[in-house]
XYZ file of C-alpha atoms in Angstrom:
180
model
C -61.975 55.017 -34.439
C -64.978 55.182 -36.723
C -64.852 55.192 -40.514
C -67.807 56.157 -42.714
C -67.769 53.888 -45.797
C -70.889 55.550 -47.220
C -73.453 58.003 -45.856
C -75.326 55.062 -44.343
C -72.585 52.597 -43.383
C -70.038 53.241 -40.674
C -67.618 50.753 -39.150
C -64.906 51.007 -36.595
C -63.291 49.620 -33.501
C -63.103 50.816 -29.923
C -59.908 49.483 -28.366
C -58.050 49.638 -25.085
C -54.908 47.981 -23.727
C -54.111 48.534 -20.040
C -51.526 47.151 -17.632
C -52.346 46.858 -13.915
C -49.660 46.421 -11.273
C -50.291 46.489 -7.541
C -48.153 44.960 -4.787
C -50.954 43.398 -2.757
C -53.368 42.355 -5.533
C -53.518 40.454 -8.780
C -52.036 42.301 -11.744
C -51.705 41.868 -15.451
C -52.831 43.204 -18.795
C -56.331 43.701 -20.166
C -57.105 43.976 -23.865
C -60.569 45.176 -24.833
C -61.605 45.298 -28.508
C -65.049 46.212 -29.786
C -65.442 46.201 -33.576
C -68.807 47.563 -34.708
C -70.932 48.312 -37.727
C -73.549 51.076 -37.711
C -76.138 52.295 -40.193
C -76.869 55.858 -38.998
C -79.595 57.890 -40.674
C -79.479 61.533 -39.543
C -81.950 64.126 -40.777
C -83.250 67.476 -39.518
C -86.477 65.783 -38.381
C -84.804 62.970 -36.435
C -82.400 60.046 -36.462
C -82.181 56.247 -36.535
C -78.909 54.623 -35.433
C -78.784 50.821 -35.463
C -75.467 49.307 -34.339
C -74.053 45.786 -34.058
C -70.857 45.158 -32.104
C -68.738 42.351 -30.711
C -66.888 43.008 -27.461
C -63.864 40.833 -26.802
C -62.016 41.271 -23.509
C -58.888 39.211 -22.766
C -56.526 39.130 -19.817
C -52.969 38.091 -19.199
C -52.711 37.792 -15.411
C -49.577 37.445 -13.284
C -51.148 34.867 -10.929
C -54.253 32.812 -10.327
C -55.577 29.487 -11.544
C -56.648 30.906 -14.912
C -53.966 33.282 -16.161
C -55.752 34.160 -19.425
C -59.522 34.488 -18.910
C -61.616 36.128 -21.624
C -65.138 37.199 -22.530
C -66.743 37.582 -25.958
C -70.139 39.205 -26.220
C -72.444 40.592 -28.890
C -74.106 43.986 -28.417
C -77.025 45.193 -30.538
C -78.700 48.569 -30.183
C -81.182 50.787 -31.953
C -81.397 54.469 -31.060
C -84.158 56.522 -32.727
C -85.563 59.964 -32.127
C -87.797 62.593 -33.700
C -87.616 66.364 -33.511
C -90.700 68.603 -33.566
C -90.739 72.350 -32.945
C -93.207 75.215 -32.925
C -93.169 78.944 -32.384
C -94.629 80.182 -29.114
C -94.447 83.163 -26.763
C -93.933 83.606 -23.052
C -94.255 87.103 -21.533
C -94.033 88.608 -25.065
C -90.710 86.799 -25.626
C -90.686 84.886 -28.939
C -89.635 81.291 -28.279
C -89.276 77.995 -30.055
C -90.596 74.962 -28.181
C -89.345 71.507 -29.101
C -90.779 68.079 -28.474
C -88.225 65.270 -28.844
C -89.390 61.672 -28.320
C -86.629 59.035 -28.247
C -86.579 55.230 -28.251
C -83.505 53.148 -27.394
C -83.420 49.346 -27.555
C -80.470 47.338 -26.221
C -79.824 43.592 -26.461
C -76.759 42.082 -24.783
C -76.921 38.347 -23.975
C -75.844 37.112 -20.554
C -72.244 35.917 -20.154
C -70.795 34.594 -16.891
C -67.992 36.943 -15.810
C -67.090 35.541 -12.389
C -63.711 34.355 -13.672
C -62.692 37.869 -14.756
C -60.813 40.164 -12.368
C -62.135 43.597 -11.466
C -59.327 46.103 -11.979
C -61.034 49.463 -12.527
C -64.726 48.736 -13.086
C -67.594 50.085 -11.015
C -71.253 51.059 -11.403
C -71.911 54.423 -13.004
C -73.931 56.987 -11.106
C -77.394 56.955 -12.622
C -78.316 59.957 -14.769
C -80.621 60.697 -17.685
C -77.797 59.947 -20.151
C -77.443 56.485 -18.576
C -80.821 55.569 -20.135
C -79.065 55.436 -23.536
C -75.743 53.721 -22.696
C -74.851 50.142 -23.685
C -73.226 49.456 -20.305
C -73.973 50.521 -16.731
C -70.329 49.981 -15.727
C -67.178 52.040 -16.199
C -64.085 50.138 -17.291
C -63.975 46.959 -19.346
C -64.042 44.287 -16.625
C -67.826 43.939 -16.689
C -70.413 44.171 -19.466
C -74.041 44.223 -18.411
C -76.551 41.872 -19.985
C -79.711 43.500 -21.270
C -82.950 43.061 -23.127
C -84.499 46.464 -22.585
C -86.124 49.459 -24.216
C -85.997 53.072 -23.087
C -88.696 55.559 -23.982
C -87.920 59.207 -23.259
C -89.310 62.634 -24.004
C -87.519 65.984 -23.924
C -88.982 69.446 -24.399
C -86.954 72.636 -24.662
C -87.714 76.353 -24.760
C -85.263 78.259 -26.943
C -84.991 82.035 -27.256
C -85.734 82.730 -30.933
C -83.668 85.901 -31.011
C -80.418 84.627 -29.492
C -80.775 80.851 -29.778
C -80.154 80.346 -26.055
C -81.802 77.361 -24.407
C -83.908 78.730 -21.541
C -85.439 75.494 -20.280
C -85.020 71.758 -20.809
C -87.252 69.105 -19.283
C -86.622 65.403 -19.832
C -88.332 62.272 -18.597
C -87.616 58.655 -19.457
C -88.158 55.092 -18.361
C -86.439 51.778 -19.044
C -88.602 48.700 -19.634
C -86.731 45.461 -18.836
C -87.863 42.416 -20.826
C -85.524 40.030 -18.925
C -84.016 40.167 -15.462
C -80.426 41.421 -15.423
């Protein structure tokens, strides 16, 4: 849940409680809480979205040497983009062409997670959207560490008459400042 306190200050918490039970494997409960504070600035010409979060994941396991392992981790991100457009024509069809540069910075310090079980976590399939995610894993059992910036560029051709998007081209690259 996210709550806007003012136009420029949002806070909230992402939360999950799950119970895992399997006959031939370790089971238990996982509690994942991520309170956050964001200062989004959204305008017609672009956006800036800084966010600070703390991710706390705790377990209550039915067996093992450590029945209540946990992980606490800070997550900081800055997502910023601009929006430019111009009128153009292609085969006498009036179009609007956009140019949309985007910068995403992510900082998540390393935390050892070997003592945490893996219930439902796996790597995500890489896609363009993955360039702007704070975690490369599904599920809450693993949180990636990161010190990285993504630079991307999207251009679109939009039919001026109907508003339909006729073409979208996107390219992006992640620059890693530390090994993961």
